XYZ file of C-alpha atoms in Angstrom:
76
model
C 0.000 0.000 0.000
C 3.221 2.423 1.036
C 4.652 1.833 -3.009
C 1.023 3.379 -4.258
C 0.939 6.473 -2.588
C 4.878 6.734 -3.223
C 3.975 6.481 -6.964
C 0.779 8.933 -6.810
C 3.101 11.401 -4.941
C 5.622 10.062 -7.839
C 3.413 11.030 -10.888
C 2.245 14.271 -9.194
C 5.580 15.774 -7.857
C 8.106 14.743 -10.574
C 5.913 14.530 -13.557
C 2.406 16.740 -13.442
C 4.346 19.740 -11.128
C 7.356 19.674 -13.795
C 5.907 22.529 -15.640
C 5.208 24.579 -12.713
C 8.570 23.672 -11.121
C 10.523 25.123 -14.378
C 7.899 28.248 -14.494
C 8.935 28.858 -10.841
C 13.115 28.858 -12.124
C 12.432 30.967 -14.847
C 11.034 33.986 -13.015
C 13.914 34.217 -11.247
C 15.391 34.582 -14.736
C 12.495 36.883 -16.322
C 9.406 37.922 -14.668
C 8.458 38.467 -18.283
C 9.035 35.727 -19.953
C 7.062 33.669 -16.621
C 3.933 35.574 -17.122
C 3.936 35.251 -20.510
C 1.067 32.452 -20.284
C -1.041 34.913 -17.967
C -0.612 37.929 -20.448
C -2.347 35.693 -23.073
C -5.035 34.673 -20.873
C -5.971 38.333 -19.932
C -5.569 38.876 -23.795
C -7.811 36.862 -24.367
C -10.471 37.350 -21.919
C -10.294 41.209 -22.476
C -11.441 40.407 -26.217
C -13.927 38.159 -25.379
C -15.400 40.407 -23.250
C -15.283 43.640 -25.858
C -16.893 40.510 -28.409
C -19.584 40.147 -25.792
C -20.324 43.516 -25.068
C -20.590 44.483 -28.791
C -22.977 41.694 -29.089
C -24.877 42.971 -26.176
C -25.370 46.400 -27.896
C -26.083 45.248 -31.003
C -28.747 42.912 -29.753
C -30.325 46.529 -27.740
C -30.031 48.378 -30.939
C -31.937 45.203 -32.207
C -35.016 45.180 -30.192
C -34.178 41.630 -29.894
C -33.607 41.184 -26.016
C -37.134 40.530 -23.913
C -37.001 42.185 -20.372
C -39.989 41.620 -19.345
C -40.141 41.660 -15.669
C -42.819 38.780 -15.631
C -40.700 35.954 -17.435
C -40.298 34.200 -14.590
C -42.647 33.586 -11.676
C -40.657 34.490 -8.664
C -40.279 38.382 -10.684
C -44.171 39.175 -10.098
């Protein structure tokens, strides 16, 4: 039973961490270069949300949405 844990803490420590492990060396390298995945996350989120807010508006200009204040039950 002691070998199985030893090889989950095995596959998660040396193998599934590895990428983390060299992303922690290389900031002290470049703090640039280690955010480099999070600046293309926020990338793009911050287009997804200008795509979803210029959907938004054009579904307004539209007359498309339905706000009615009665579609659901628990409203009236």
């Amino acid at each position: 039973m002691k070998s199985f844990f030893e090889g989950i803490e095995y596959l998660f420590v040396e193998i599934l961490f590895a990428p983390l492990d060299w992303l922690r060396r290389l900031e002290l390298e470049s703090w640039w270069a280690a955010n480099t995945l999070n600046w293309i996350f926020m990338i793009i989120c911050a287009v997804a949300t200008v795509y979803w807010i210029k959907q938004l508006r054009l579904h307004k200009e539209n007359n498309d949405e339905y706000q009615d204040t009665t579609a659901h039950s628990f409203l009236k």
